């Protein structure tokens, strides 16, 4: 999956998420057209008992735009990373809008992802004291090495634009 | 008489002075310099610098935000081909200058003929799921077409040019792609996907080595010249369907012909001073808005990350996520199931109800959060 956030000079904003689902999708490559095909129907697994022709599978994709009329502040944001999309965007927005971090710090802050078994997955470098405290409370915890949450966002406030692509995927934003 | 003249003079000069002051204030305000690393006019944030720059260049050429996004996505299909491409689907959220927010949904769909026992083939653990039976009808190019028809400013073909050029000339394998290429060693040596990423000696390409996407460049060139129909009803459609069916898939020409990108107003919630706009199910924005709505009620500030407060804040957050996991079952295609629950979970009163169930110092069994088992997606 990939996410693109765009803010144009005229104020129009686009937040778009695009995917072929898993890494290399279905791994079916059409040699005549050069197109690599998705495996999106896998997203129905474990989420329904029945599927129908024409139905779209459930998704975590969240291409979001926020606007504050009072502060004239716009945030164009989204993420890739399957189920970790929600974690990535939620924690970035909490860090940025409520905890007072910069957009860069909000995106790069280590996350905790609560998986479908309700196990807390801590990104390496997450605050150890918090991790241990939550473990003592009774949460199941683990520290996997691979994290897929990749947030790309653009924010405009006071006539200046900040654009950040997540370093987890070696991204870099551009503007003028 | 002189006093009258003075009064007239004042009446004329005061408004003029006021206007001049307003102009000076506005000019100063708009010419304010931005700090290093910030931009004054426009920006693009994508997964690679190469593609962010392509999007930026399109904006500088006078393209709209939609033009920039489409060019950036096309570029990403060759810089990060493991992640996305025109064989997939996309969802756009677009905010017009007027403030109106529209969603364009071009997510893949189940083909007309599909394996009736498909779901019985689902694994019980999270793992790669290969094979033609998992392919959904690709929607990406129909989504780009719809977005461009509504908001495009530059010609359709011009959005494809940078990517076609790079695909033909070849691009150095980026670090991120190089990390995933070893996964292709599982494929047979004659697999066309593996061949795309190997050299003449049959070795997988490494970071920095050049990969060319010549067939894809041909396909993109035809779509650029003849529009999206070339992929959905033209000769490319026939070739694509033939390749999918040779691989054991069921997607037909009729599936491609009948694919439509849908378009509607975004869902909206108020989060403090912000209005948040997102696509409705089957996308995940409703779950996200539930988490933010619930957390907002805990009255958060920078102090929430200090000392013991930090543990409490994350306790509340992970408990909210557990409830959110129980709500994911409502994120379904509205054409095939009710949206009542999804509409309910984005409401403030719903977040209030859940917040009241969150303890500051304990956690519960899965049943407390009303979770039915499901698989995490690593897409």
Coordinates of C-alpha atoms in Angstrom, one line a residue:
Chain A
X1 CA 0.0 0.0 0.0
X2 CA 1.1 3.6 -0.5
X3 CA -0.3 6.9 0.6
X4 CA 0.0 10.3 -1.1
X5 CA -0.9 13.7 0.5
X6 CA -1.1 16.7 -1.8
X7 CA -1.8 20.4 -1.1
X8 CA -1.9 22.7 -4.1
X9 CA -1.4 26.5 -4.4
X10 CA -5.1 27.1 -4.8
X11 CA -5.9 25.3 -1.6
X12 CA -7.2 22.1 -3.1
X13 CA -6.1 19.0 -1.2
X14 CA -5.9 15.3 -2.0
X15 CA -5.4 12.4 0.3
X16 CA -5.3 9.2 -1.6
X17 CA -4.3 5.6 -0.6
X18 CA -3.7 3.0 -3.2
X19 CA -2.8 -0.7 -2.9
X20 CA -2.3 -4.1 -4.4
X21 CA -2.6 -5.5 -0.8
X22 CA 0.2 -7.8 0.3
X23 CA 3.8 -7.4 -0.9
X24 CA 3.8 -8.0 -4.7
X25 CA 0.0 -8.6 -4.4
X26 CA -1.1 -11.9 -5.7
X27 CA 2.4 -12.3 -7.3
X28 CA 0.5 -12.8 -10.6
X29 CA 2.3 -10.7 -13.2
X30 CA 0.7 -10.2 -16.6
X31 CA 3.6 -10.6 -19.0
X32 CA 1.6 -9.1 -22.0
X33 CA 0.8 -5.9 -20.2
X34 CA 3.5 -5.5 -17.5
X35 CA 0.8 -5.2 -14.8
X36 CA 1.2 -6.8 -11.4
X37 CA -2.1 -7.9 -10.0
X38 CA -3.5 -7.4 -6.5
X39 CA -4.7 -10.0 -4.0
X40 CA -7.3 -7.8 -2.5
X41 CA -9.9 -10.7 -2.0
X42 CA -7.6 -11.9 0.8
X43 CA -9.0 -9.0 2.9
X44 CA -12.3 -10.9 3.2
X45 CA -10.5 -13.6 5.2
X46 CA -11.7 -13.9 8.8
X47 CA -14.1 -11.0 8.3
X48 CA -17.1 -12.5 6.7
X49 CA -18.7 -15.9 5.8
X50 CA -20.0 -14.9 2.4
X51 CA -18.8 -12.8 -0.5
X52 CA -20.7 -11.5 -3.5
X53 CA -19.8 -10.5 -7.0
X54 CA -19.2 -6.8 -7.2
X55 CA -18.5 -6.5 -3.4
X56 CA -15.5 -4.5 -2.2
X57 CA -13.4 -6.1 0.6
X58 CA -13.1 -4.3 3.9
X59 CA -10.1 -2.1 4.3
X60 CA -8.1 -0.1 6.9
X61 CA -7.4 2.6 4.3
X62 CA -8.0 6.0 5.8
X63 CA -7.2 8.9 3.5
X64 CA -8.2 11.8 5.7
X65 CA -8.4 15.6 5.5
X66 CA -8.9 17.7 8.7
X67 CA -9.7 21.4 8.6
X68 CA -10.0 23.9 11.4
X69 CA -12.0 26.9 10.4
X70 CA -11.0 28.9 13.4
X71 CA -7.2 28.3 13.0
X72 CA -7.3 28.1 9.2
X73 CA -5.3 24.9 9.6
X74 CA -5.5 22.0 7.1
X75 CA -4.0 18.6 7.6
X76 CA -3.9 16.1 4.7
X77 CA -2.9 12.7 6.0
X78 CA -3.0 8.9 5.5
X79 CA -0.9 5.8 5.8
X80 CA 0.0 2.4 4.5
X81 CA 0.5 -0.8 6.5
X82 CA -2.7 -2.8 6.5
X83 CA -4.1 -3.0 10.0
X84 CA -1.4 -0.7 11.3
X85 CA -2.9 2.2 9.2
X86 CA -5.3 3.1 11.9
X87 CA -2.6 3.1 14.6
X88 CA -0.2 5.2 12.4
X89 CA -2.8 7.9 11.6
X90 CA -4.4 8.0 15.1
X91 CA -1.2 8.4 17.0
X92 CA 0.2 10.9 14.5
X93 CA -2.9 13.0 14.8
X94 CA -2.9 12.8 18.6
X95 CA 0.8 13.7 18.8
X96 CA 0.4 16.6 16.3
X97 CA -3.0 18.1 17.2
X98 CA -3.2 17.5 21.0
X99 CA 0.3 16.7 22.4
X100 CA 2.0 19.6 20.7
X101 CA 4.6 17.7 18.7
X102 CA 5.8 18.8 15.3
X103 CA 4.5 16.9 12.3
X104 CA 7.9 15.3 11.8
X105 CA 8.1 14.1 15.5
X106 CA 4.5 13.0 15.4
X107 CA 5.1 10.7 12.5
X108 CA 8.4 9.3 13.7
X109 CA 7.4 8.7 17.3
X110 CA 7.4 4.9 18.0
X111 CA 3.9 3.4 18.1
X112 CA 2.0 0.7 19.9
X113 CA -0.2 -1.4 17.7
X114 CA -3.0 -3.5 19.3
X115 CA -3.4 -6.5 17.1
X116 CA -6.5 -8.6 16.4
X117 CA -5.7 -10.8 19.4
X118 CA -5.6 -7.7 21.6
X119 CA -1.8 -8.1 22.1
X120 CA 0.1 -4.8 22.4
X121 CA 2.9 -4.7 19.7
X122 CA 5.5 -2.1 20.7
X123 CA 7.7 -0.6 18.1
X124 CA 11.4 -0.8 19.1
X125 CA 12.4 2.4 21.0
X126 CA 8.9 2.8 22.4
X127 CA 9.1 4.2 26.0
X128 CA 10.2 1.2 28.2
X129 CA 8.5 2.6 31.3
X130 CA 5.1 2.8 29.6
X131 CA 5.6 -0.7 28.1
X132 CA 6.5 -2.2 31.5
X133 CA 3.6 -0.4 33.3
X134 CA 1.1 -1.7 30.7
X135 CA 2.5 -5.2 31.1
X136 CA 2.0 -4.9 34.9
X137 CA -1.6 -3.8 34.4
X138 CA -2.2 -7.1 32.7
X139 CA -1.8 -6.4 28.9
X140 CA -0.2 -9.0 26.7
X141 CA 2.8 -7.4 25.1
X142 CA 5.4 -8.1 22.4
X143 CA 8.1 -6.2 20.5
X144 CA 8.2 -7.3 16.9
X145 CA 11.0 -6.1 14.6
X146 CA 8.9 -5.3 11.6
X147 CA 6.5 -2.4 11.6
X148 CA 4.6 -1.5 8.5
X149 CA 2.9 1.8 9.5
X150 CA 4.0 4.5 7.1
X151 CA 2.4 7.9 7.4
X152 CA 2.7 10.7 4.8
X153 CA 1.2 14.1 5.6
X154 CA 1.0 17.7 4.6
X155 CA -0.1 20.5 7.0
X156 CA -0.6 24.2 6.3
X157 CA -0.9 26.8 9.0
X158 CA 0.0 30.5 9.1
X159 CA 0.7 30.4 5.3
X160 CA 3.5 27.9 5.7
X161 CA 3.4 24.3 4.6
X162 CA 5.1 21.4 6.3
X163 CA 5.2 18.1 4.4
X164 CA 6.5 14.9 5.9
X165 CA 7.0 11.5 4.3
X166 CA 7.7 8.7 6.8
X167 CA 11.3 7.6 7.2
X168 CA 10.1 4.1 7.9
X169 CA 9.9 3.7 4.2
X170 CA 12.7 6.0 3.3
X171 CA 10.2 8.6 2.1
X172 CA 10.9 12.3 1.5
X173 CA 8.4 15.0 0.6
X174 CA 8.8 17.8 -1.9
X175 CA 7.3 21.3 -2.3
X176 CA 7.9 24.8 -3.3
Chain B
X1 CA -16.2 77.3 4.2
X2 CA -12.5 76.3 5.1
X3 CA -13.8 74.0 7.9
X4 CA -16.1 72.3 5.4
X5 CA -13.3 71.7 3.1
X6 CA -11.2 70.3 5.9
X7 CA -14.1 67.9 6.8
X8 CA -14.4 66.7 3.2
X9 CA -10.7 66.2 3.1
X10 CA -10.8 64.1 6.3
X11 CA -13.7 62.1 5.1
X12 CA -11.8 61.2 1.9
X13 CA -8.4 60.7 3.4
X14 CA -9.3 58.5 6.4
X15 CA -10.8 55.7 4.3
X16 CA -7.8 55.9 1.9
X17 CA -5.3 55.6 4.8
X18 CA -7.3 52.7 6.2
X19 CA -7.2 50.9 2.8
X20 CA -3.4 51.5 2.5
X21 CA -2.8 50.1 6.0
X22 CA -4.9 47.0 5.2
X23 CA -3.0 46.5 1.9
X24 CA 0.4 46.8 3.8
X25 CA -0.8 44.4 6.5
X26 CA -2.0 41.9 3.9
X27 CA 1.1 42.2 1.8
X28 CA 3.4 41.7 4.8
X29 CA 1.2 38.7 5.9
X30 CA 1.4 37.0 2.6
X31 CA 5.0 37.6 2.0
X32 CA 5.9 36.2 5.4
X33 CA 8.9 34.0 5.0
X34 CA 8.6 30.3 6.1
X35 CA 11.2 28.6 8.2
X36 CA 13.8 26.3 6.6
X37 CA 12.3 23.1 5.3
X38 CA 8.8 24.6 5.1
X39 CA 7.1 25.5 1.8
X40 CA 5.2 28.6 0.8
X41 CA 2.8 27.4 -1.9
X42 CA 2.3 23.6 -2.3
X43 CA 3.7 20.2 -1.3
X44 CA 3.5 16.5 -2.0
X45 CA 4.3 13.8 0.6
X46 CA 4.7 10.3 -1.0
X47 CA 6.7 7.2 -0.2
X48 CA 9.8 8.3 -2.2
X49 CA 11.5 11.5 -2.9
X50 CA 11.5 10.7 -6.6
X51 CA 7.7 10.5 -6.7
X52 CA 7.1 13.4 -4.4
X53 CA 9.2 15.5 -6.8
X54 CA 7.3 14.3 -9.8
X55 CA 4.0 15.4 -8.1
X56 CA 5.6 18.7 -7.1
X57 CA 6.7 19.3 -10.7
X58 CA 3.2 18.7 -12.0
X59 CA 1.8 21.2 -9.5
X60 CA 4.5 23.8 -10.6
X61 CA 3.4 23.2 -14.2
X62 CA -0.1 24.4 -13.2
X63 CA -1.6 21.1 -12.4
X64 CA -4.3 20.6 -9.8
X65 CA -3.8 18.7 -6.6
X66 CA -5.5 15.8 -8.3
X67 CA -3.1 16.0 -11.3
X68 CA -0.2 15.9 -8.8
X69 CA -1.6 13.0 -7.0
X70 CA -2.2 10.9 -10.1
X71 CA 1.3 11.6 -11.5
X72 CA 2.8 10.7 -8.0
X73 CA 0.8 7.4 -7.9
X74 CA 1.9 6.4 -11.4
X75 CA 5.5 7.0 -10.4
X76 CA 5.1 5.0 -7.2
X77 CA 3.9 2.0 -9.3
X78 CA 7.5 1.7 -10.6
X79 CA 9.5 2.9 -7.5
X80 CA 7.6 0.8 -5.0
X81 CA 6.0 -1.9 -7.3
X82 CA 5.7 -4.2 -4.3
X83 CA 3.2 -1.8 -2.7
X84 CA 0.9 -0.6 -5.4
X85 CA 0.2 -0.3 -9.2
X86 CA -2.4 -0.1 -11.8
X87 CA -3.4 -3.7 -11.1
X88 CA -4.8 -2.6 -7.7
X89 CA -7.3 -0.1 -6.3
X90 CA -7.4 3.3 -4.6
X91 CA -9.6 5.6 -2.5
X92 CA -9.3 9.4 -2.9
X93 CA -10.5 12.1 -0.5
X94 CA -10.5 15.4 -2.2
X95 CA -11.2 18.9 -0.6
X96 CA -12.1 21.6 -3.1
X97 CA -11.2 25.2 -2.6
X98 CA -14.8 25.8 -1.6
X99 CA -14.4 23.4 1.3
X100 CA -16.6 20.7 -0.2
X101 CA -15.1 17.2 0.3
X102 CA -15.7 14.4 -2.1
X103 CA -14.6 10.7 -2.1
X104 CA -13.8 8.7 -5.1
X105 CA -13.7 5.0 -4.4
X106 CA -12.0 2.7 -6.9
X107 CA -11.3 -0.2 -4.6
X108 CA -11.2 -3.6 -6.3
X109 CA -14.3 -5.8 -6.5
X110 CA -15.1 -9.5 -6.4
X111 CA -15.4 -10.7 -10.0
X112 CA -18.7 -12.2 -11.3
X113 CA -17.2 -15.7 -11.3
X114 CA -15.3 -16.5 -8.2
X115 CA -14.3 -19.7 -6.4
X116 CA -17.3 -20.6 -4.2
X117 CA -15.0 -22.1 -1.6
X118 CA -12.6 -19.1 -1.7
X119 CA -13.0 -18.3 2.0
X120 CA -12.3 -21.9 2.9
X121 CA -8.8 -21.3 1.5
X122 CA -8.1 -18.5 4.0
X123 CA -5.1 -19.3 6.2
X124 CA -5.5 -19.2 10.0
X125 CA -2.3 -17.1 10.5
X126 CA -1.2 -13.9 8.8
X127 CA 0.9 -14.9 5.8
X128 CA 1.4 -14.0 2.1
X129 CA -1.6 -15.2 0.0
X130 CA -0.5 -15.8 -3.5
X131 CA -2.5 -17.0 -6.5
X132 CA -4.9 -15.8 -9.2
X133 CA -8.1 -16.7 -7.1
X134 CA -7.4 -13.8 -4.8
X135 CA -7.3 -11.1 -7.6
X136 CA -10.0 -8.5 -7.4
X137 CA -11.1 -6.5 -10.4
X138 CA -8.5 -3.7 -10.6
X139 CA -9.9 -0.2 -10.2
X140 CA -7.0 2.2 -10.0
X141 CA -7.1 3.7 -13.5
X142 CA -10.9 4.1 -13.4
X143 CA -10.4 6.1 -10.1
X144 CA -7.7 8.3 -11.7
X145 CA -10.0 8.8 -14.7
X146 CA -12.9 9.9 -12.6
X147 CA -10.7 12.2 -10.4
X148 CA -9.1 13.7 -13.5
X149 CA -12.5 14.3 -15.2
X150 CA -13.7 16.2 -12.1
X151 CA -10.6 18.1 -11.1
X152 CA -7.8 17.7 -13.7
X153 CA -6.2 20.8 -15.2
X154 CA -3.4 19.3 -17.2
X155 CA -4.0 16.9 -20.1
X156 CA -4.4 13.3 -19.0
X157 CA -1.4 12.1 -21.1
X158 CA 1.0 14.6 -19.5
X159 CA 0.5 12.9 -16.1
X160 CA 1.9 9.7 -17.5
X161 CA 4.9 11.1 -19.3
X162 CA 7.4 11.2 -16.4
X163 CA 6.6 7.6 -15.4
X164 CA 6.7 6.2 -19.0
X165 CA 10.1 7.8 -19.4
X166 CA 11.5 6.3 -16.2
X167 CA 9.9 2.9 -16.9
X168 CA 11.6 2.8 -20.4
X169 CA 15.0 4.2 -19.3
X170 CA 15.0 2.1 -16.1
X171 CA 15.2 3.1 -12.5
X172 CA 17.8 2.2 -9.8
X173 CA 16.3 -0.4 -7.4
X174 CA 15.5 1.6 -4.3
X175 CA 16.6 0.3 -0.9
X176 CA 13.0 -0.6 0.2
X177 CA 12.2 -2.6 -2.9
X178 CA 15.6 -4.4 -2.6
X179 CA 14.6 -5.6 0.8
X180 CA 11.5 -7.3 -0.5
X181 CA 13.0 -8.8 -3.7
X182 CA 14.4 -11.9 -2.0
X183 CA 10.7 -12.9 -1.4
X184 CA 10.7 -13.7 -5.2
X185 CA 13.2 -16.5 -4.7
X186 CA 10.2 -18.6 -3.8
X187 CA 8.9 -18.2 -7.3
X188 CA 9.9 -20.5 -10.1
X189 CA 12.9 -19.2 -12.1
X190 CA 10.7 -19.0 -15.2
X191 CA 8.1 -16.9 -13.3
X192 CA 7.5 -13.6 -15.2
X193 CA 7.5 -11.6 -12.0
X194 CA 10.9 -13.0 -10.9
X195 CA 12.3 -12.5 -14.4
X196 CA 11.3 -8.8 -14.3
X197 CA 13.7 -8.3 -11.3
X198 CA 16.6 -10.5 -12.4
X199 CA 19.7 -10.0 -14.6
X200 CA 20.8 -12.1 -17.6
X201 CA 22.6 -14.5 -15.3
X202 CA 19.3 -15.2 -13.5
X203 CA 20.4 -13.3 -10.3
X204 CA 18.0 -11.0 -8.5
X205 CA 18.8 -7.4 -8.9
X206 CA 20.4 -5.5 -6.0
X207 CA 19.9 -2.0 -4.6
X208 CA 21.0 0.5 -7.1
X209 CA 21.0 -1.8 -10.2
X210 CA 18.7 -0.7 -13.0
X211 CA 15.3 -2.3 -13.6
X212 CA 13.3 -1.5 -16.7
X213 CA 9.5 -1.8 -17.0
X214 CA 9.2 -2.0 -20.8
X215 CA 5.8 -3.8 -21.1
X216 CA 4.3 -1.5 -18.4
X217 CA 5.7 1.5 -20.3
X218 CA 3.9 0.3 -23.5
X219 CA 0.6 -0.2 -21.5
X220 CA 0.9 3.2 -19.8
X221 CA 1.6 4.8 -23.2
X222 CA -1.6 3.3 -24.6
X223 CA -3.7 4.4 -21.6
X224 CA -2.1 7.9 -21.8
X225 CA -3.1 8.2 -25.4
X226 CA -6.5 6.5 -25.5
X227 CA -7.7 6.9 -21.9
X228 CA -8.8 4.5 -19.3
X229 CA -11.1 2.6 -21.7
X230 CA -7.9 1.1 -23.3
X231 CA -7.4 -0.9 -20.1
X232 CA -11.1 -1.7 -19.4
X233 CA -12.6 -2.4 -22.8
X234 CA -9.7 -2.2 -25.3
X235 CA -7.0 -4.5 -26.5
X236 CA -5.1 -4.3 -23.2
X237 CA -8.2 -5.6 -21.4
X238 CA -8.1 -8.7 -23.7
X239 CA -4.4 -9.3 -23.0
X240 CA -4.8 -8.8 -19.2
X241 CA -7.8 -11.1 -19.0
X242 CA -5.9 -13.7 -21.1
X243 CA -2.9 -13.6 -18.7
X244 CA -5.1 -13.8 -15.6
X245 CA -7.0 -16.7 -16.9
X246 CA -3.8 -18.5 -17.9
X247 CA -2.7 -18.1 -14.3
X248 CA -6.0 -19.8 -13.2
X249 CA -7.9 -16.6 -12.4
X250 CA -11.6 -15.9 -13.2
X251 CA -11.7 -12.2 -14.1
X252 CA -13.4 -11.7 -17.4
X253 CA -13.7 -8.9 -20.0
X254 CA -17.2 -8.3 -18.6
X255 CA -15.7 -7.7 -15.1
X256 CA -13.4 -5.1 -16.5
X257 CA -16.0 -3.5 -18.7
X258 CA -18.5 -3.1 -15.9
X259 CA -16.1 -1.7 -13.3
X260 CA -17.2 1.8 -12.1
X261 CA -15.4 4.1 -9.7
X262 CA -18.0 5.4 -7.2
X263 CA -18.2 9.0 -6.0
X264 CA -19.9 10.6 -3.0
X265 CA -19.6 13.1 -0.2
X266 CA -17.1 12.3 2.6
X267 CA -18.2 11.4 6.1
X268 CA -17.5 14.1 8.6
X269 CA -17.0 14.3 12.3
X270 CA -16.0 17.2 14.5
X271 CA -12.9 16.7 16.7
X272 CA -12.6 19.8 18.9
X273 CA -11.7 22.6 16.6
X274 CA -11.2 20.3 13.6
X275 CA -13.6 18.9 11.1
X276 CA -12.3 15.5 10.0
X277 CA -13.4 14.1 6.5
X278 CA -12.9 10.5 5.6
X279 CA -14.3 7.8 3.3
X280 CA -17.2 5.7 4.6
X281 CA -16.9 1.8 4.8
X282 CA -15.5 -0.4 3.5
X283 CA -12.6 2.0 4.2
X284 CA -11.3 2.3 7.8
X285 CA -12.0 5.9 8.6
X286 CA -14.9 5.2 10.8
X287 CA -12.8 3.2 13.2
X288 CA -10.1 5.9 13.2
X289 CA -12.7 8.5 14.0
X290 CA -14.1 6.4 16.9
X291 CA -10.5 6.2 18.4
X292 CA -10.0 9.9 18.1
X293 CA -13.5 10.8 19.4
X294 CA -13.0 8.5 22.4
X295 CA -9.5 9.9 23.2
X296 CA -10.6 13.5 22.7
X297 CA -13.0 13.1 25.7
X298 CA -10.0 12.4 28.0
X299 CA -9.0 16.1 27.5
X300 CA -5.5 15.6 26.2
X301 CA -2.6 18.1 26.1
X302 CA 1.2 18.0 26.1
X303 CA 1.0 17.3 29.8
X304 CA -0.7 13.9 29.0
X305 CA 2.8 12.6 27.9
X306 CA 4.6 13.7 31.1
X307 CA 5.4 11.4 34.1
X308 CA 2.7 9.0 35.2
X309 CA 0.2 10.7 33.0
X310 CA 1.9 9.1 30.0
X311 CA 1.2 5.6 31.3
X312 CA -2.5 6.6 31.9
X313 CA -2.7 8.1 28.4
X314 CA -1.4 5.0 26.7
X315 CA -3.6 2.8 28.9
X316 CA -6.6 4.7 27.7
X317 CA -5.3 4.5 24.1
X318 CA -4.7 0.8 24.0
X319 CA -8.1 0.1 25.7
X320 CA -9.8 2.3 23.1
X321 CA -8.0 0.3 20.4
X322 CA -9.3 -3.0 21.9
X323 CA -12.8 -1.6 21.6
X324 CA -12.0 -0.5 18.0
X325 CA -10.9 -4.0 17.1
X326 CA -14.4 -5.1 18.1
X327 CA -15.9 -2.6 15.7
X328 CA -13.9 -3.6 12.6
X329 CA -16.5 -6.1 11.7
X330 CA -18.8 -3.2 10.7
X331 CA -16.5 -1.9 8.0
X332 CA -18.2 -3.6 5.1
X333 CA -19.2 -2.6 1.6
X334 CA -22.5 -0.6 2.0
X335 CA -23.9 -2.1 -1.2
X336 CA -24.0 -5.4 0.5
X337 CA -24.6 -4.8 4.2
X338 CA -26.2 -2.2 6.5
X339 CA -24.3 0.9 7.5
X340 CA -26.3 1.5 10.6
X341 CA -23.5 0.3 13.0
X342 CA -20.8 2.2 11.1
X343 CA -22.8 5.4 11.3
X344 CA -23.4 4.8 15.1
X345 CA -19.7 4.3 16.0
X346 CA -18.7 7.7 14.7
X347 CA -21.1 9.5 17.0
X348 CA -20.0 11.4 20.1
X349 CA -22.5 9.6 22.4
X350 CA -21.0 6.2 21.3
X351 CA -17.5 7.4 22.2
X352 CA -18.9 8.6 25.5
X353 CA -20.4 5.2 26.3
X354 CA -17.2 3.4 25.5
X355 CA -15.0 5.9 27.4
X356 CA -17.1 5.1 30.5
X357 CA -16.1 1.5 30.2
X358 CA -12.3 2.2 30.1
X359 CA -10.5 1.6 33.4
X360 CA -7.4 3.6 34.3
X361 CA -5.6 0.5 35.7
X362 CA -6.9 -2.7 34.3
X363 CA -7.7 -4.7 31.2
X364 CA -10.2 -7.3 30.4
X365 CA -10.9 -10.5 28.4
X366 CA -11.7 -10.3 24.7
X367 CA -15.5 -10.7 25.4
X368 CA -15.5 -7.3 27.2
X369 CA -14.6 -5.6 23.9
X370 CA -17.1 -7.6 21.8
X371 CA -14.4 -8.9 19.5
X372 CA -15.0 -11.6 17.0
X373 CA -11.8 -13.3 15.8
X374 CA -10.3 -11.9 12.6
X375 CA -6.9 -11.7 10.9
X376 CA -4.7 -8.7 10.8
X377 CA -3.8 -7.5 7.3
X378 CA -0.3 -6.7 6.4
X379 CA -1.2 -5.1 3.1

